[in-house]
Tab-separated table of C-alpha atoms in Angstrom:
chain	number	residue	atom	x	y	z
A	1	UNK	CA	1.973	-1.076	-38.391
A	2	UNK	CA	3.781	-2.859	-35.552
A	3	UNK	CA	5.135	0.785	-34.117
A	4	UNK	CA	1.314	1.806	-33.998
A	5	UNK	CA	0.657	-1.630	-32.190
A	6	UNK	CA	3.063	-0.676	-29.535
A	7	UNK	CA	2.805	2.949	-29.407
A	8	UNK	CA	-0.792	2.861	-28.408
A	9	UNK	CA	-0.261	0.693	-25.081
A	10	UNK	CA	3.417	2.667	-24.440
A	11	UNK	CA	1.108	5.646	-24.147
A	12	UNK	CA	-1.399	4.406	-21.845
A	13	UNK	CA	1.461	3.004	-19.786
A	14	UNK	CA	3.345	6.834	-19.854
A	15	UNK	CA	0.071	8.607	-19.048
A	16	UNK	CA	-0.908	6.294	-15.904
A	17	UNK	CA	3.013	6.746	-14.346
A	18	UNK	CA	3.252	10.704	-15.557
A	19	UNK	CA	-0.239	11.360	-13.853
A	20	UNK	CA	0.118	9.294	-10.892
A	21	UNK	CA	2.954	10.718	-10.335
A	22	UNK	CA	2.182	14.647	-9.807
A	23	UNK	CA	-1.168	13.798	-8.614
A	24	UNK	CA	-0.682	14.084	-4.893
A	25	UNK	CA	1.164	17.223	-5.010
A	26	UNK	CA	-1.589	18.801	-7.390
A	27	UNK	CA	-3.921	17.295	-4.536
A	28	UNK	CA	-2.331	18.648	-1.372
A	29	UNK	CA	-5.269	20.732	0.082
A	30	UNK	CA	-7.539	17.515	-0.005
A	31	UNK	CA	-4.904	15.413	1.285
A	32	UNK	CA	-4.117	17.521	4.233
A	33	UNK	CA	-7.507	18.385	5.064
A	34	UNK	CA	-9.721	15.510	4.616
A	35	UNK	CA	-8.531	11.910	5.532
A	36	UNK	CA	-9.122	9.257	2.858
A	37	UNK	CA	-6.902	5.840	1.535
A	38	UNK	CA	-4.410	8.261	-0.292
A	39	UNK	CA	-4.131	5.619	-2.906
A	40	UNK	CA	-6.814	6.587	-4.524
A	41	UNK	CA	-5.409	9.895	-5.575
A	42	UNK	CA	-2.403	8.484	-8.061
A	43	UNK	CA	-4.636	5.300	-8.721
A	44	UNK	CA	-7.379	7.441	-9.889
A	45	UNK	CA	-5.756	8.424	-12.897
A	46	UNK	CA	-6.413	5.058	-14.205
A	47	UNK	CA	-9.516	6.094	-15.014
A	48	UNK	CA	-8.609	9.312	-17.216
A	49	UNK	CA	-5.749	7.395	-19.063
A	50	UNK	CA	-7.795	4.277	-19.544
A	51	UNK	CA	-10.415	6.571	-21.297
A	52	UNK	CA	-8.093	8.049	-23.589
A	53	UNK	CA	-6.659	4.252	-23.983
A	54	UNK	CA	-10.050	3.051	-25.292
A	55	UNK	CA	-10.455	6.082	-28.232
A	56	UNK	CA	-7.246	5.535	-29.296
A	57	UNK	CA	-7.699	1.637	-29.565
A	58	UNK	CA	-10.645	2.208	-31.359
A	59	UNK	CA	-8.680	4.410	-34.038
A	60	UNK	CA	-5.876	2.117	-34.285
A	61	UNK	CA	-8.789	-0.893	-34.889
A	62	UNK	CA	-10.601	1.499	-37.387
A	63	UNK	CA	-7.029	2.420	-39.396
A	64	UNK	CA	-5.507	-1.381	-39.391
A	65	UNK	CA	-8.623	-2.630	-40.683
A	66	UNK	CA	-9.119	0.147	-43.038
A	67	UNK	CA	-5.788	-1.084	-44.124
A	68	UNK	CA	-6.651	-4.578	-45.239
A	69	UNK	CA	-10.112	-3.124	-46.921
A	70	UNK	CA	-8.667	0.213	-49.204
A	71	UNK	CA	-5.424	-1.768	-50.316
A	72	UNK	CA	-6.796	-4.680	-51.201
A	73	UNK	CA	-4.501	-6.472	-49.030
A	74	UNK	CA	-4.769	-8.786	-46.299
A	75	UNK	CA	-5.427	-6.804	-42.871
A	76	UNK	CA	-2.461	-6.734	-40.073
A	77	UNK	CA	-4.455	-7.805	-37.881
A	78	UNK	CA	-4.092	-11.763	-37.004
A	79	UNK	CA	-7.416	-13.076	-36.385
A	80	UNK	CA	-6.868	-16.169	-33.921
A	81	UNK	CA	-6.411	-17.159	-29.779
A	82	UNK	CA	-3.204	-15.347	-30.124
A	83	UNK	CA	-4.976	-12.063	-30.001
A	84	UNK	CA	-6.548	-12.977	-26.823
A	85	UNK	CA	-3.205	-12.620	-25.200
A	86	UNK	CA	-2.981	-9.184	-25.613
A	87	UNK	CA	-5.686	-8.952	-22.357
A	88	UNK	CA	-3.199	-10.345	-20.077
A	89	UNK	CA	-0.553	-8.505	-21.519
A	90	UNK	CA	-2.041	-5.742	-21.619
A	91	UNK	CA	-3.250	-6.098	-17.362
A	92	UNK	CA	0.471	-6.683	-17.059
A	93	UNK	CA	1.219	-3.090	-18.052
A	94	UNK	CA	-1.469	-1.378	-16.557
A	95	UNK	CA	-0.243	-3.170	-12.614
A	96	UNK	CA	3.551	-1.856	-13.501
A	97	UNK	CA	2.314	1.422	-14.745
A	98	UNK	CA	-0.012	1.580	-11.315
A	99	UNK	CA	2.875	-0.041	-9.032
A	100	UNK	CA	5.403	3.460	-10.447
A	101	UNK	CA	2.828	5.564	-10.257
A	102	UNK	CA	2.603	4.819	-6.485
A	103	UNK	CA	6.323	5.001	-5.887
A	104	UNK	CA	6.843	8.187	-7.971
A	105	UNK	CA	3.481	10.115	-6.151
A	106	UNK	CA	5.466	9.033	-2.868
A	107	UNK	CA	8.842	10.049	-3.362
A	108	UNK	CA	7.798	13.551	-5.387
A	109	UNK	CA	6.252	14.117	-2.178
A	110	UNK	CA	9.068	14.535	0.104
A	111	UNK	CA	11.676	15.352	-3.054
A	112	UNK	CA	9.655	17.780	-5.814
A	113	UNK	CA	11.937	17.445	-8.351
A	114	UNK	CA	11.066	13.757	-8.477
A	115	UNK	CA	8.405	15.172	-11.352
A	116	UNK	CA	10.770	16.324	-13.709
A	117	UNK	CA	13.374	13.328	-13.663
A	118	UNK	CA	9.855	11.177	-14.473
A	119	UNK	CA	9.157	13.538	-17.420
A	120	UNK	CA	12.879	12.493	-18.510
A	121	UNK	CA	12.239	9.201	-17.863
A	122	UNK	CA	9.050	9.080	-20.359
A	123	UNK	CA	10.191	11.215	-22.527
A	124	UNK	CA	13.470	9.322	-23.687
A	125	UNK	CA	11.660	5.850	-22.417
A	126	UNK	CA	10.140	5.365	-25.819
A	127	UNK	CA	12.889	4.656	-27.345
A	128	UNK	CA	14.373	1.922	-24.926
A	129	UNK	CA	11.079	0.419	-25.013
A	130	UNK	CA	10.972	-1.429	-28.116
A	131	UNK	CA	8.265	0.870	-29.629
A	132	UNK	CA	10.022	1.855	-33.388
A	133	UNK	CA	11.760	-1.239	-33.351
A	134	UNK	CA	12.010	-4.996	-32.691
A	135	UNK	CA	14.890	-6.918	-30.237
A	136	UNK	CA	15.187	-9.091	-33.225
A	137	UNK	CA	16.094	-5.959	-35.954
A	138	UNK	CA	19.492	-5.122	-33.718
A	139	UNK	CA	20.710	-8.139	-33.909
A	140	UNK	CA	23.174	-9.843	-31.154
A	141	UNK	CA	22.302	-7.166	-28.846
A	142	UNK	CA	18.942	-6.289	-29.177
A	143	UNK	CA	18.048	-8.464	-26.046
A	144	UNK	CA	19.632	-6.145	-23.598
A	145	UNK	CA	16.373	-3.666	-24.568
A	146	UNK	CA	14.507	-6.991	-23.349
A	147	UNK	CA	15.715	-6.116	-19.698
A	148	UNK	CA	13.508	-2.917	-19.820
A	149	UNK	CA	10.470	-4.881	-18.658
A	150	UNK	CA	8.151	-3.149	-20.246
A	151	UNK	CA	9.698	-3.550	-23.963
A	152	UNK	CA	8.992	-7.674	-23.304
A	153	UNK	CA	5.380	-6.791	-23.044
A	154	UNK	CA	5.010	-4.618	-26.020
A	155	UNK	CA	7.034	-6.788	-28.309
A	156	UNK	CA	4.337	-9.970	-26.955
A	157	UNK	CA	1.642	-7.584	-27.854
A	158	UNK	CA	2.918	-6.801	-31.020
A	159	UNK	CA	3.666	-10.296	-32.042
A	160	UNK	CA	-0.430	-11.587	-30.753
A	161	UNK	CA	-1.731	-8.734	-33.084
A	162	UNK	CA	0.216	-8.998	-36.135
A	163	UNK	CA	1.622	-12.353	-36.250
A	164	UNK	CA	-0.966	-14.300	-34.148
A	165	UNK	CA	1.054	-15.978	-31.523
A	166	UNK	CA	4.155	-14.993	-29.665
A	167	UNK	CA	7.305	-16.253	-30.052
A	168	UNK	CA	8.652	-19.207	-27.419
A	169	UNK	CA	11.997	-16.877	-27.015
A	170	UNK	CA	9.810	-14.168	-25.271
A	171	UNK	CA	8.080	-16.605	-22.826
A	172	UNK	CA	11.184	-16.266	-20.296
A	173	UNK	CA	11.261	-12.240	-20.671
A	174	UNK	CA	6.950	-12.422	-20.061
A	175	UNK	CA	7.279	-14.073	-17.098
A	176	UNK	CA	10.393	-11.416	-15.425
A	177	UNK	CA	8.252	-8.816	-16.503
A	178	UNK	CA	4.743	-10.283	-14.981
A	179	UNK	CA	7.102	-10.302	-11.456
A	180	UNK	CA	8.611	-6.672	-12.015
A	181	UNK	CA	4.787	-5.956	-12.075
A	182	UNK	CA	3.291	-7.796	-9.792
A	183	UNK	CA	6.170	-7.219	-7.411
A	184	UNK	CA	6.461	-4.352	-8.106
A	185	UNK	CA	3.356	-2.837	-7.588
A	186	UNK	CA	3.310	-4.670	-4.335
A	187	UNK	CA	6.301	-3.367	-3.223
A	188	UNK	CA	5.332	-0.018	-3.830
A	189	UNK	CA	1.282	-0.264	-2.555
A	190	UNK	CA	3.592	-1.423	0.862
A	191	UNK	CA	5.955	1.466	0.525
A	192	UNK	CA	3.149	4.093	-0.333
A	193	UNK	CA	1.393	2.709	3.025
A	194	UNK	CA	3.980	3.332	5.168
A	195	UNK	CA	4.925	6.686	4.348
A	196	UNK	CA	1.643	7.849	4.024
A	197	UNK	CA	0.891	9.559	7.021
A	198	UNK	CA	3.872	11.628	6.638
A	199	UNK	CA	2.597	13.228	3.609
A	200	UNK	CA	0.199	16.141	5.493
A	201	UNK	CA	3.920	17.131	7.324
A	202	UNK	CA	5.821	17.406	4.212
A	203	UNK	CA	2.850	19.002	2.479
């Protein structure tokens, strides 16, 4: 159950920073011949990812309730205020999937294989992310994971869903990964803008 919790958001977060981050070079004949914010190009896959976010949160909804009703056991799911965490949480991941996006659309711009060290990147990701197992399960050293900031976020998620609050340990990790990003997708919106009109040339 809690690897479903965390798998769903992990791919919403992969799709948004694997799409952003081709989407400028799969968009070069618009870019170089009609002038628009350029931003919208890798932020625009938002809207694709977010779409196949919302049927997949409805499955994993359908199949953790169906849980609790054909076994006869209680459901996963924690009813409570905890669960209304996961909408911060879960706005958290979407502004650090948006902010790499940004900075990997820029750089695979003037360096193309940028693409295929991202593919790496989400491919073997997963499993530094906390997704098949918790910081707590590897014992002394299962923090270090915590320093991938995205693995604080899906463990808090995991914890408002099934347990129904998150545990005071976390609160520390939350708040480095709210500035990774927030700061991050800062830094890169400021990066993206200066580069920008360079991209037409290395088009």
């Amino acid at each position: 159950v809690a690897v479903m919790v965390k798998s769903v958001p992990w791919l919403l977060f992969a799709a948004i920073v694997g799409g952003a981050s081709n989407s400028l070079i799969g968009n070069l004949g618009l870019i170089t011949k009609i002038y628009f914010p350029r931003e919208v190009v890798p932020l625009s896959t938002l809207l694709s990812a977010l779409f196949d976010f919302s049927i997949s949160l409805t499955g994993l909804i359908v199949v953790l309730t169906g849980i609790g009703l054909f076994t006869g056991q209680a459901s996963p799911i924690t009813l409570g205020l905890g669960l209304l965490c996961v909408v911060p949480l879960l706005a958290l991941l979407i502004i650090m999937a948006a902010g790499f996006g940004l900075i990997f659309s820029c750089a695979n711009v003037f360096f193309r294989d940028v693409k295929y060290i991202v593919q790496v990147m989400l491919q073997f990701g997963i499993f530094f992310s906390l997704v098949y197992f918790s910081y707590t399960e590897l014992g002394e050293w299962g923090w270090l994971l915590l320093i991938n900031p995205v693995a604080p976020l899906l463990e808090a998620m995991r914890m408002a869903v099934i347990d129904g609050s998150i545990a005071p340990e976390l609160y520390p990790w939350l708040v480095y990964s709210a500035a990774v990003s927030i700061g991050g997708f800062l830094a890169a919106a400021l990066i993206f803008e200066k580069a920008e009109y360079l991209f037409a040339e290395y088009a």
